[in-house]
Amino acid sequence: MDQQEPDRTGRHRADSGSEEPRRRRWPMVLGALLSVGALVAVVTVAANVDLLGSSREDTPVPVIEPAEPEPGGVRDQERPDDVGALGAGDRSDTEAAVRHGWEMVGHDEFDGTELDLTKWAPYTGDTTGGIGRHRAENLIVRDGELRLTSRGLDSAGLHWRGGQQHGRWEIRAKTNPGTGYGHVALLWPVAEDWPVGGELNFMEIPRGDRAETHTIVHYDTDNSQVGRTITGDFTEWHTYAVEWLDDRVVFYIDGEEVFRTMDPAAIPPRPMHLAMQTDIGPYGNDWIPPLDATSPDEIEFQVDWVRIYAP
């Protein structure tokens, strides 16, 4: 089934082709505005007391508690506090599918010279946060690999045509060092009802040294998140997989389980499809840093193969 990519900023675009999923939203600012208003009110009251002759030392200093997110507010991207490391004995050519006997129902080995557009829909819209632009011409199939190439504020992304509810997805990929570029492989809701439709990031590498990847489940109306940070050398080839069933979401690296949740609230409720993309910083609160003098003129996110398995 074909799906169109929406504009992340919510604006309709006239350009042709597929636009990328709105992978994240900026958080609502209402709570912050309320906090600022409360602080201004406190300062004003304190100033008026001083004018009446009372000293500040005699006046109790109120404690301003951080405002809770307003109903309907959306959380920003969060780095998981739970941190683990790849085991020294892990092999980068090990597949979760092989270890667990998953049944393959779709795949792309990228053995040709062009992207198979019957399987993939390239992005033609803004990157997450709107800093750069995804362009279809930055997707290259060469030497048995798919390469998502970024140059300056030009980037690349694509999604698998069609989706399914429950299943297993696995890719073999590597990233290259480069500040300001974040590489991601994820499942995104076909219904485009993020965040309630969920988001499963099974490979997310935002920092330029590629020394950590994140597995993150996004869910609920406020973009709640659970997951784990994994340290290692992600400039090397690794396999990354996600298993999504009706009672669990499990992430794997090189065939080894690295995180799972069985919280019913965190399980995506509707069909999803695979997406891969490179985003450009700055994005989020210390998530993807901005481009700087060390950023390469060109950087590639390399994918050896993609495989999809039945639930």
CSV table of C-alpha atoms in Angstrom, one decimal, residues 15-283:
chain,number,residue,atom,x,y,z
A,15,ASP,CA,6.4,19.9,-4.5
A,16,SER,CA,5.9,16.4,-5.9
A,17,GLY,CA,7.1,13.2,-4.5
A,18,SER,CA,6.9,11.8,-1.0
A,19,GLU,CA,7.4,14.0,2.0
A,20,GLU,CA,8.9,12.6,5.2
A,21,PRO,CA,7.0,11.6,8.3
A,22,ARG,CA,6.7,14.3,11.0
A,23,ARG,CA,9.1,12.2,13.2
A,24,ARG,CA,9.0,14.6,16.1
A,25,ARG,CA,7.2,17.7,17.3
A,26,TRP,CA,8.5,20.7,19.2
A,27,PRO,CA,7.2,20.7,22.8
A,28,MET,CA,4.3,23.0,23.7
A,29,VAL,CA,5.5,26.2,25.3
A,30,LEU,CA,2.4,27.0,27.3
A,31,GLY,CA,3.8,25.4,30.5
A,32,ALA,CA,6.9,27.5,30.1
A,33,LEU,CA,5.0,30.7,29.6
A,34,LEU,CA,2.9,30.0,32.7
A,35,SER,CA,6.1,29.5,34.7
A,36,VAL,CA,7.6,32.8,33.4
A,37,GLY,CA,4.3,34.6,34.3
A,38,ALA,CA,4.4,33.2,37.8
A,39,LEU,CA,8.0,34.3,38.2
A,40,VAL,CA,7.2,37.8,37.0
A,41,ALA,CA,4.3,38.0,39.5
A,42,VAL,CA,6.5,36.9,42.4
A,43,VAL,CA,9.2,39.5,41.5
A,44,THR,CA,6.5,42.2,41.2
A,45,VAL,CA,5.1,41.4,44.6
A,46,ALA,CA,8.5,41.4,46.2
A,47,ALA,CA,9.3,44.8,44.7
A,48,ASN,CA,6.1,46.3,46.0
A,49,VAL,CA,6.8,45.0,49.5
A,50,ASP,CA,10.3,46.7,49.4
A,51,LEU,CA,8.6,50.0,48.4
A,52,LEU,CA,6.4,49.7,51.5
A,53,GLY,CA,9.5,49.5,53.7
A,54,SER,CA,9.8,45.8,54.4
A,55,SER,CA,13.2,44.3,53.8
A,56,ARG,CA,13.7,41.2,51.6
A,57,GLU,CA,15.4,39.4,54.4
A,58,ASP,CA,12.1,39.6,56.4
A,59,THR,CA,10.0,38.3,53.5
A,60,PRO,CA,9.8,34.6,52.9
A,61,VAL,CA,11.2,33.7,49.4
A,62,PRO,CA,8.6,31.6,47.6
A,63,VAL,CA,9.7,28.4,46.0
A,64,ILE,CA,8.7,28.2,42.3
A,65,GLU,CA,8.0,24.6,41.3
A,66,PRO,CA,8.5,23.7,37.6
A,67,ALA,CA,5.2,23.7,35.8
A,68,GLU,CA,3.8,20.4,34.8
A,69,PRO,CA,3.1,19.9,31.1
A,70,GLU,CA,-0.3,21.3,30.2
A,71,PRO,CA,-2.8,18.8,28.9
A,72,GLY,CA,-2.1,18.3,25.3
A,73,GLY,CA,1.5,19.4,25.7
A,74,VAL,CA,4.3,17.4,23.9
A,75,ARG,CA,7.6,16.5,25.5
A,76,ASP,CA,10.9,17.2,23.7
A,77,GLN,CA,13.3,14.5,22.7
A,78,GLU,CA,14.9,12.9,25.8
A,79,ARG,CA,18.2,11.0,26.1
A,80,PRO,CA,17.6,7.7,28.0
A,81,ASP,CA,19.2,7.6,31.4
A,82,ASP,CA,19.6,3.8,31.3
A,83,VAL,CA,23.0,3.2,29.7
A,84,GLY,CA,24.6,0.0,28.6
A,85,ALA,CA,27.6,-1.0,26.4
A,86,LEU,CA,28.0,-3.5,23.5
A,87,GLY,CA,29.6,-6.7,24.8
A,88,ALA,CA,33.2,-7.3,23.8
A,89,GLY,CA,32.2,-10.6,22.2
A,90,ASP,CA,29.4,-9.3,20.1
A,91,ARG,CA,29.8,-9.9,16.4
A,92,SER,CA,28.6,-7.3,13.9
A,93,ASP,CA,27.4,-9.9,11.4
A,94,THR,CA,25.0,-11.6,13.8
A,95,GLU,CA,21.3,-11.2,13.0
A,96,ALA,CA,18.4,-11.3,15.5
A,97,ALA,CA,16.3,-13.0,12.8
A,98,VAL,CA,18.8,-15.8,12.5
A,99,ARG,CA,19.0,-16.4,16.2
A,100,HIS,CA,15.2,-16.4,16.6
A,101,GLY,CA,14.1,-18.0,13.4
A,102,TRP,CA,12.0,-15.1,12.1
A,103,GLU,CA,10.1,-15.6,8.8
A,104,MET,CA,11.0,-13.0,6.2
A,105,VAL,CA,8.2,-11.4,4.2
A,106,GLY,CA,10.1,-8.5,2.5
A,107,HIS,CA,13.6,-7.3,1.9
A,108,ASP,CA,16.0,-5.2,-0.1
A,109,GLU,CA,19.6,-6.2,-0.6
A,110,PHE,CA,20.5,-3.0,-2.7
A,111,ASP,CA,22.3,-5.1,-5.3
A,112,GLY,CA,21.2,-3.0,-8.3
A,113,THR,CA,22.3,0.5,-9.4
A,114,GLU,CA,19.1,2.3,-8.6
A,115,LEU,CA,16.7,2.6,-5.7
A,116,ASP,CA,13.6,0.3,-6.2
A,117,LEU,CA,10.8,2.8,-6.1
A,118,THR,CA,8.2,0.0,-5.9
A,119,LYS,CA,9.5,-0.7,-2.4
A,120,TRP,CA,10.6,2.8,-1.3
A,121,ALA,CA,9.3,6.3,-1.2
A,122,PRO,CA,12.0,9.0,-1.0
A,123,TYR,CA,11.5,12.1,1.2
A,124,THR,CA,11.2,15.6,-0.4
A,125,GLY,CA,10.6,17.8,2.6
A,126,ASP,CA,12.2,19.5,5.6
A,127,THR,CA,14.4,17.5,8.0
A,128,THR,CA,13.3,17.1,11.6
A,129,GLY,CA,13.3,20.6,13.2
A,130,GLY,CA,13.3,22.3,9.7
A,131,ILE,CA,17.0,23.1,9.6
A,132,GLY,CA,17.7,21.3,6.3
A,133,ARG,CA,16.0,19.6,3.4
A,134,HIS,CA,15.7,16.0,2.4
A,135,ARG,CA,16.2,15.5,-1.4
A,136,ALA,CA,15.6,12.3,-3.4
A,137,GLU,CA,18.7,12.8,-5.4
A,138,ASN,CA,20.8,12.2,-2.2
A,139,LEU,CA,19.8,8.5,-2.2
A,140,ILE,CA,22.4,6.4,-4.0
A,141,VAL,CA,22.5,2.7,-4.6
A,142,ARG,CA,26.1,1.6,-5.2
A,143,ASP,CA,28.4,-1.4,-4.5
A,144,GLY,CA,25.6,-3.3,-2.9
A,145,GLU,CA,24.6,-0.5,-0.5
A,146,LEU,CA,22.1,2.2,-0.1
A,147,ARG,CA,23.8,5.5,0.8
A,148,LEU,CA,21.9,8.4,2.3
A,149,THR,CA,24.2,11.3,1.5
A,150,SER,CA,24.2,14.7,3.3
A,151,ARG,CA,26.0,17.9,2.2
A,152,GLY,CA,25.6,21.0,4.2
A,153,LEU,CA,21.9,21.5,4.7
A,154,ASP,CA,20.9,18.9,2.1
A,155,SER,CA,20.0,15.5,3.4
A,156,ALA,CA,18.2,12.3,2.6
A,157,GLY,CA,15.5,10.0,3.9
A,158,LEU,CA,13.0,7.4,2.7
A,159,HIS,CA,10.3,5.0,3.9
A,160,TRP,CA,9.1,1.5,3.0
A,161,ARG,CA,5.9,1.6,1.0
A,162,GLY,CA,3.1,-0.1,2.9
A,163,GLY,CA,3.0,-1.1,6.6
A,164,GLN,CA,1.9,-3.8,8.9
A,165,GLN,CA,0.7,-4.1,12.5
A,166,HIS,CA,3.2,-6.1,14.5
A,167,GLY,CA,6.3,-7.8,13.0
A,168,ARG,CA,10.1,-7.6,13.1
A,169,TRP,CA,12.4,-5.3,11.1
A,170,GLU,CA,16.2,-5.6,10.8
A,171,ILE,CA,18.9,-3.6,9.0
A,172,ARG,CA,22.7,-3.8,8.6
A,173,ALA,CA,24.1,-0.4,8.7
A,174,LYS,CA,27.1,1.8,9.6
A,175,THR,CA,27.4,5.5,10.2
A,176,ASN,CA,30.3,7.9,9.6
A,177,PRO,CA,31.7,10.6,12.0
A,178,GLY,CA,30.3,14.1,11.5
A,179,THR,CA,29.0,16.7,13.9
A,180,GLY,CA,25.6,18.1,13.1
A,181,TYR,CA,24.1,15.0,11.4
A,182,GLY,CA,21.9,12.5,13.1
A,183,HIS,CA,21.2,9.1,11.6
A,184,VAL,CA,17.9,7.2,12.4
A,185,ALA,CA,16.1,4.0,11.6
A,186,LEU,CA,12.6,3.8,13.0
A,187,LEU,CA,9.0,2.6,12.6
A,188,TRP,CA,6.5,5.4,12.0
A,189,PRO,CA,2.6,5.2,12.2
A,190,VAL,CA,1.0,4.8,8.8
A,191,ALA,CA,-1.9,6.8,10.0
A,192,GLU,CA,0.4,9.8,10.7
A,193,ASP,CA,-1.2,10.1,14.2
A,194,TRP,CA,2.1,10.8,16.1
A,195,PRO,CA,2.6,10.6,19.0
A,196,VAL,CA,-0.5,8.5,19.9
A,197,GLY,CA,0.3,6.2,17.0
A,198,GLY,CA,3.8,5.6,18.4
A,199,GLU,CA,7.3,5.8,17.2
A,200,LEU,CA,10.0,3.0,17.5
A,201,ASN,CA,13.5,4.2,17.0
A,202,PHE,CA,15.7,1.1,16.9
A,203,MET,CA,18.8,2.9,15.7
A,204,GLU,CA,19.3,6.6,16.6
A,205,ILE,CA,22.8,8.2,16.5
A,206,PRO,CA,22.7,11.9,16.9
A,207,ARG,CA,26.2,12.8,18.1
A,208,GLY,CA,29.1,13.2,15.7
A,209,ASP,CA,31.5,10.8,17.3
A,210,ARG,CA,29.1,7.9,16.7
A,211,ALA,CA,30.0,6.5,20.2
A,212,GLU,CA,26.4,5.9,21.3
A,213,THR,CA,23.1,4.8,19.8
A,214,HIS,CA,19.6,5.0,21.3
A,215,THR,CA,16.6,2.7,21.4
A,216,ILE,CA,13.5,4.7,22.2
A,217,VAL,CA,9.8,4.1,22.3
A,218,HIS,CA,7.6,7.2,21.9
A,219,TYR,CA,4.0,7.0,22.9
A,220,ASP,CA,0.9,8.7,24.4
A,221,THR,CA,-0.4,12.2,23.7
A,222,ASP,CA,2.5,13.9,25.4
A,223,ASN,CA,5.3,12.0,23.6
A,224,SER,CA,6.3,9.9,26.6
A,225,GLN,CA,9.5,8.0,26.1
A,226,VAL,CA,11.2,4.9,27.4
A,227,GLY,CA,14.4,3.4,26.1
A,228,ARG,CA,18.1,2.8,26.5
A,229,THR,CA,21.4,4.4,25.5
A,230,ILE,CA,24.0,1.9,24.2
A,231,THR,CA,27.7,2.8,23.9
A,232,GLY,CA,30.1,1.4,21.3
A,233,ASP,CA,31.7,2.1,18.0
A,234,PHE,CA,28.9,2.7,15.5
A,235,THR,CA,31.2,3.7,12.7
A,236,GLU,CA,31.5,-0.1,12.2
A,237,TRP,CA,28.9,-2.4,10.6
A,238,HIS,CA,26.2,-3.6,13.0
A,239,THR,CA,22.7,-5.1,12.7
A,240,TYR,CA,19.9,-3.3,14.3
A,241,ALA,CA,16.5,-4.8,14.9
A,242,VAL,CA,13.1,-4.2,16.5
A,243,GLU,CA,10.5,-6.8,17.4
A,244,TRP,CA,7.0,-5.4,17.9
A,245,LEU,CA,4.2,-7.7,19.0
A,246,ASP,CA,0.9,-7.1,20.8
A,247,ASP,CA,2.5,-7.4,24.2
A,248,ARG,CA,6.0,-6.1,23.8
A,249,VAL,CA,8.6,-4.0,21.9
A,250,VAL,CA,12.2,-5.4,21.9
A,251,PHE,CA,15.3,-3.9,20.4
A,252,TYR,CA,18.4,-5.8,19.3
A,253,ILE,CA,21.9,-4.9,18.3
A,254,ASP,CA,24.0,-7.7,16.6
A,255,GLY,CA,21.4,-10.2,17.6
A,256,GLU,CA,21.6,-9.4,21.3
A,257,GLU,CA,18.6,-7.9,23.1
A,258,VAL,CA,19.4,-4.4,24.5
A,259,PHE,CA,16.0,-3.2,25.7
A,260,ARG,CA,12.4,-4.2,26.0
A,261,THR,CA,9.2,-2.8,27.3
A,262,MET,CA,6.0,-4.7,28.0
A,263,ASP,CA,4.1,-1.7,29.2
A,264,PRO,CA,0.7,-1.8,27.4
A,265,ALA,CA,0.6,2.0,27.2
A,266,ALA,CA,3.8,2.0,25.2
A,267,ILE,CA,2.8,-0.6,22.5
A,268,PRO,CA,1.9,1.1,19.2
A,269,PRO,CA,-1.8,0.7,18.5
A,270,ARG,CA,-1.9,0.7,14.7
A,271,PRO,CA,0.2,-0.3,11.6
A,272,MET,CA,3.6,1.2,11.1
A,273,HIS,CA,6.2,1.3,8.3
A,274,LEU,CA,10.0,1.5,8.3
A,275,ALA,CA,11.8,4.8,7.7
A,276,MET,CA,15.5,5.7,7.5
A,277,GLN,CA,16.8,9.3,7.5
A,278,THR,CA,19.6,11.7,8.3
A,279,ASP,CA,18.6,14.9,10.2
A,280,ILE,CA,20.6,18.1,10.5
A,281,GLY,CA,21.3,20.0,13.7
A,282,PRO,CA,20.8,21.9,15.9
A,283,TYR,CA,17.8,19.8,17.0
